[in-house]
Amino acid sequence: NAGVTQTPKFQVLKTGQSMTLQCAQDMNHEYMSWYRQDPGMGLRLIHYSVGAGITDQGEVPNGYNVSRSTTEDFPLRLLSAAPSQTSVYFCASSGSGTSTDTQYFGPGTRLTVL
Amino acid sequence: ILNVEQSPQSLHVQEGDSTNFTCSFPSSNFYALHWYRWETAKSPEALFVMTLNGDEKKKGRISATLNTKEGYSYLYIKGSQPEDSATYLCAPWAGSYQLTFGKGTKLSVIP
C-alpha cells in the first residue's frame, strides 16, 4: 500500500516551459487535491477533485490546469511556467473530502522555475 | 478563504518542558478543525480532527482542545522530546471541500 505518490521529487524548469506533476493514490479515495507551500505561507489549495471527471478551483488556481480521468490519478499541469510558480507542491487525498475526512499527503515535488 | 492565525510562529523549548500553542479561526459557520504535524523533509501527517465545542483529543503526550464559540484551539505537548520537533499546522474546514491551513507553529526541542 503506497498511499499517495508524487513524481518527480525535484524539477527545474525555464520560464515558459510546460510540465505535468504526477499524483497517484491507491486508497480508492474520491477526493484529491493539490497544494503549494511557499516560505512564510500556509499550504494553499490550487485545485481539487471530488471524483473522476469533477474538478474545481481552490485559492490559487491561476497558471495551473488539472483533470481527473481516473479515481487513482490527479495530474497538475503548468501551462507556461513562471518564476512565481517556484514552490513545493503537495498532493493529498481523502475518502470523500468532507469536513471530518483526514487528508493524506504525498512526499511533495520541489519545483524551481528559472 | 478563512482567516487562520497560529501563534507563536516558532518556539524553542528544552527537552522535558511542556508547551502549548494556539490556533484562532472564525467562529461562525464552524464545521471541523484539523491538526497536522509536519516534520522537516517529510509530508504533513494528521494528528486530530475536532468538531464539537469543548472537544478534547489526546494522542500520547499530545492533546488538543477546541472552543468553537470563541474560535480557538490549543495544542499541548507534555514533556517535550526531540522527536516532537516539527511544524504544527491547524486547518479549519472552510466548506466546499476545502481546508484552510494556518502558517504553522515551528517547535524545536533542545536536548
CSV table of C-alpha atoms in Angstrom, one decimal:
chain,number,residue,atom,x,y,z
A,1,ASN,CA,0.0,0.0,0.0
A,2,ALA,CA,2.0,3.0,-1.3
A,3,GLY,CA,-0.5,5.7,-0.2
A,4,VAL,CA,-0.1,8.9,-2.1
A,5,THR,CA,2.8,9.1,-4.5
A,6,GLN,CA,4.2,12.1,-6.5
A,7,THR,CA,6.7,12.3,-9.3
A,8,PRO,CA,9.1,13.9,-9.9
A,9,LYS,CA,10.6,14.8,-6.5
A,10,PHE,CA,12.6,17.7,-7.9
A,11,GLN,CA,12.3,19.6,-11.2
A,12,VAL,CA,13.9,22.7,-12.7
A,13,LEU,CA,12.2,24.5,-15.5
A,14,LYS,CA,12.9,27.5,-17.6
A,15,THR,CA,10.3,30.3,-17.8
A,16,GLY,CA,7.7,29.4,-20.4
A,17,GLN,CA,8.2,25.7,-20.3
A,18,SER,CA,5.3,23.4,-19.5
A,19,MET,CA,5.2,20.3,-17.4
A,20,THR,CA,3.0,17.9,-15.5
A,21,LEU,CA,3.3,16.9,-11.9
A,22,GLN,CA,2.0,13.5,-11.3
A,23,CYS,CA,0.0,12.3,-8.3
A,24,ALA,CA,-1.5,8.9,-7.7
A,25,GLN,CA,-3.2,7.2,-4.7
A,26,ASP,CA,-4.0,3.6,-4.1
A,27,MET,CA,-6.5,4.1,-1.3
A,28,ASN,CA,-9.6,4.3,-3.5
A,29,HIS,CA,-10.1,7.9,-2.3
A,30,GLU,CA,-12.7,10.0,-4.1
A,31,TYR,CA,-11.2,13.4,-3.0
A,32,MET,CA,-7.8,14.6,-4.3
A,33,SER,CA,-6.2,18.0,-4.1
A,34,TRP,CA,-3.1,20.0,-4.9
A,35,TYR,CA,-1.4,22.5,-2.5
A,36,ARG,CA,1.6,24.7,-2.8
A,37,GLN,CA,3.9,25.6,0.0
A,38,ASP,CA,5.8,28.8,0.0
A,39,PRO,CA,8.1,30.3,2.7
A,40,GLY,CA,6.1,32.2,5.3
A,41,MET,CA,2.8,31.0,3.9
A,42,GLY,CA,0.5,28.2,4.9
A,43,LEU,CA,-0.4,25.4,2.5
A,44,ARG,CA,-2.6,27.0,-0.2
A,45,LEU,CA,-5.1,25.0,-2.2
A,46,ILE,CA,-4.6,25.1,-6.0
A,47,HIS,CA,-7.3,22.7,-7.3
A,48,TYR,CA,-9.3,19.8,-6.0
A,49,SER,CA,-11.4,17.0,-7.2
A,50,VAL,CA,-14.3,15.1,-5.5
A,51,GLY,CA,-14.3,12.3,-8.0
A,52,ALA,CA,-13.4,11.2,-11.5
A,53,GLY,CA,-14.5,13.8,-14.1
A,54,ILE,CA,-15.1,16.5,-11.4
A,55,THR,CA,-12.6,19.3,-10.6
A,56,ASP,CA,-12.8,22.7,-9.1
A,57,GLN,CA,-10.6,25.7,-8.2
A,58,GLY,CA,-9.0,26.4,-4.9
A,59,GLU,CA,-7.5,29.5,-3.6
A,60,VAL,CA,-4.6,29.9,-6.1
A,61,PRO,CA,-5.6,28.2,-9.4
A,62,ASN,CA,-4.2,30.6,-12.0
A,63,GLY,CA,-1.5,29.1,-14.2
A,64,TYR,CA,-2.4,25.6,-13.4
A,65,ASN,CA,-4.7,23.0,-15.0
A,66,VAL,CA,-6.0,19.7,-13.7
A,67,SER,CA,-8.0,16.8,-14.9
A,68,ARG,CA,-9.3,13.6,-13.2
A,69,SER,CA,-9.9,10.8,-15.6
A,70,THR,CA,-9.5,8.0,-13.1
A,71,THR,CA,-10.0,7.7,-9.3
A,72,GLU,CA,-6.3,7.0,-8.8
A,73,ASP,CA,-4.6,9.8,-10.7
A,74,PHE,CA,-4.8,13.6,-10.4
A,75,PRO,CA,-2.1,15.3,-12.5
A,76,LEU,CA,-1.3,19.0,-12.2
A,77,ARG,CA,-0.2,20.8,-15.4
A,78,LEU,CA,1.8,24.0,-15.5
A,79,LEU,CA,0.9,25.6,-18.9
A,80,SER,CA,3.7,28.2,-19.1
A,81,ALA,CA,5.9,28.2,-16.1
A,82,ALA,CA,6.8,31.4,-14.3
A,83,PRO,CA,9.3,32.1,-11.5
A,84,SER,CA,6.3,32.8,-9.2
A,85,GLN,CA,5.5,29.1,-9.5
A,86,THR,CA,8.7,28.1,-7.8
A,87,SER,CA,7.4,26.2,-4.8
A,88,VAL,CA,6.9,22.9,-3.2
A,89,TYR,CA,3.8,21.1,-4.4
A,90,PHE,CA,1.9,18.6,-2.3
A,91,CYS,CA,-0.8,16.3,-3.5
A,92,ALA,CA,-3.3,15.0,-0.9
A,93,SER,CA,-6.3,12.6,-0.9
A,94,SER,CA,-9.1,11.7,1.5
A,95,GLY,CA,-12.1,9.5,1.4
A,96,SER,CA,-14.7,12.0,0.3
A,97,GLY,CA,-13.4,15.4,1.2
A,98,THR,CA,-16.0,16.1,3.8
A,99,SER,CA,-15.3,18.2,6.9
A,100,THR,CA,-14.0,15.3,9.1
A,101,ASP,CA,-12.1,13.4,6.5
A,102,THR,CA,-8.4,13.2,7.1
A,103,GLN,CA,-6.2,14.2,4.2
A,104,TYR,CA,-3.2,12.1,3.4
A,105,PHE,CA,-0.3,13.9,1.8
A,106,GLY,CA,2.3,12.8,-0.8
A,107,PRO,CA,6.0,13.4,-0.3
A,108,GLY,CA,6.0,16.6,-2.4
A,109,THR,CA,7.6,17.9,-5.6
A,110,ARG,CA,10.1,20.8,-5.3
A,111,LEU,CA,9.9,22.9,-8.4
A,112,THR,CA,12.2,25.7,-9.4
A,113,VAL,CA,11.4,28.0,-12.3
A,114,LEU,CA,14.4,30.0,-13.7
B,1,ILE,CA,-10.9,31.6,2.4
B,2,LEU,CA,-10.8,31.7,6.2
B,3,ASN,CA,-8.5,33.9,8.3
B,4,VAL,CA,-6.5,31.4,10.4
B,5,GLU,CA,-3.9,32.6,12.8
B,6,GLN,CA,-1.4,30.4,14.7
B,7,SER,CA,0.8,31.6,17.5
B,8,PRO,CA,3.6,31.7,18.3
B,9,GLN,CA,5.2,31.4,14.9
B,10,SER,CA,8.1,29.4,16.4
B,11,LEU,CA,9.4,28.4,19.8
B,12,HIS,CA,12.3,26.6,21.3
B,13,VAL,CA,11.9,24.5,24.4
B,14,GLN,CA,14.2,22.3,26.5
B,15,GLU,CA,13.7,18.6,26.5
B,16,GLY,CA,11.2,17.7,29.2
B,17,ASP,CA,9.4,21.0,29.1
B,18,SER,CA,5.7,21.1,28.4
B,19,THR,CA,4.4,23.6,25.9
B,20,ASN,CA,1.3,24.8,24.1
B,21,PHE,CA,0.3,26.8,21.1
B,22,THR,CA,-2.8,28.4,19.7
B,23,CYS,CA,-4.9,28.3,16.5
B,24,SER,CA,-7.5,31.0,16.0
B,25,PHE,CA,-10.2,30.8,13.4
B,26,PRO,CA,-13.6,32.4,12.6
B,27,SER,CA,-16.2,31.1,15.0
B,28,SER,CA,-19.1,31.5,12.6
B,29,ASN,CA,-20.2,28.5,10.3
B,30,PHE,CA,-17.8,26.2,12.0
B,31,TYR,CA,-17.6,22.6,10.8
B,32,ALA,CA,-14.4,21.0,11.9
B,33,LEU,CA,-10.8,21.7,12.8
B,34,HIS,CA,-7.8,19.6,11.8
B,35,TRP,CA,-4.3,19.5,13.3
B,36,TYR,CA,-1.3,18.2,11.4
B,37,ARG,CA,2.3,17.5,12.3
B,38,TRP,CA,4.9,18.3,9.7
B,39,GLU,CA,8.5,17.1,10.2
B,40,THR,CA,11.2,18.7,8.1
B,41,ALA,CA,11.7,16.9,4.7
B,42,LYS,CA,8.5,14.9,5.2
B,43,SER,CA,4.9,15.5,4.4
B,44,PRO,CA,2.2,16.6,6.8
B,45,GLU,CA,0.6,13.9,8.9
B,46,ALA,CA,-2.8,14.1,10.6
B,47,LEU,CA,-3.0,14.4,14.4
B,48,PHE,CA,-6.6,15.2,15.2
B,49,VAL,CA,-9.9,16.1,13.8
B,50,MET,CA,-12.1,18.0,16.1
B,51,THR,CA,-15.8,19.0,15.7
B,52,LEU,CA,-17.6,19.7,19.0
B,53,ASN,CA,-17.2,22.7,21.3
B,54,GLY,CA,-15.3,21.6,24.3
B,55,ASP,CA,-13.9,18.6,22.5
B,56,GLU,CA,-10.6,17.2,23.8
B,57,LYS,CA,-8.4,14.8,21.9
B,58,LYS,CA,-5.2,13.0,23.0
B,59,LYS,CA,-2.5,11.0,21.3
B,60,GLY,CA,0.3,10.0,23.6
B,61,ARG,CA,1.8,13.2,25.1
B,62,ILE,CA,0.0,15.5,22.6
B,63,SER,CA,-3.5,16.7,23.3
B,64,ALA,CA,-5.8,19.4,21.9
B,65,THR,CA,-8.8,21.3,23.0
B,66,LEU,CA,-11.4,23.2,20.9
B,67,ASN,CA,-13.6,26.2,21.6
B,68,THR,CA,-15.9,26.8,18.7
B,69,LYS,CA,-17.8,29.7,20.3
B,70,GLU,CA,-14.7,31.9,20.6
B,71,GLY,CA,-12.9,30.4,17.6
B,72,TYR,CA,-9.7,28.8,19.0
B,73,SER,CA,-7.9,25.6,19.6
B,74,TYR,CA,-4.9,24.8,21.8
B,75,LEU,CA,-2.4,22.1,21.2
B,76,TYR,CA,-0.5,20.9,24.2
B,77,ILE,CA,2.7,18.8,24.3
B,78,LYS,CA,3.6,17.3,27.7
B,79,GLY,CA,7.3,16.6,28.4
B,80,SER,CA,8.6,17.6,25.0
B,81,GLN,CA,11.1,15.2,23.4
B,82,PRO,CA,13.5,16.0,20.5
B,83,GLU,CA,11.3,13.8,18.2
B,84,ASP,CA,8.4,16.3,18.8
B,85,SER,CA,10.4,18.9,16.8
B,86,ALA,CA,8.2,19.7,13.8
B,87,THR,CA,5.8,22.4,12.5
B,88,TYR,CA,2.3,22.0,13.8
B,89,LEU,CA,-0.5,23.1,11.4
B,90,CYS,CA,-4.1,23.8,12.1
B,91,ALA,CA,-6.7,23.8,9.4
B,92,PRO,CA,-10.4,24.6,9.8
B,93,TRP,CA,-12.7,23.2,7.2
B,94,ALA,CA,-13.9,26.1,5.1
B,95,GLY,CA,-16.8,24.4,3.4
B,96,SER,CA,-16.9,23.5,-0.3
B,97,TYR,CA,-14.4,20.6,0.3
B,98,GLN,CA,-11.6,23.0,1.3
B,99,LEU,CA,-9.3,23.1,4.3
B,100,THR,CA,-7.6,26.4,5.1
B,101,PHE,CA,-4.2,25.9,6.6
B,102,GLY,CA,-2.6,28.3,9.1
B,103,LYS,CA,1.1,29.1,8.7
B,104,GLY,CA,2.0,26.8,11.5
B,105,THR,CA,4.0,26.9,14.7
B,106,LYS,CA,7.5,25.6,14.4
B,107,LEU,CA,8.6,23.7,17.5
B,108,SER,CA,12.3,23.0,18.3
B,109,VAL,CA,13.0,20.8,21.3
B,110,ILE,CA,16.6,21.2,22.5
B,111,PRO,CA,18.1,18.0,24.0
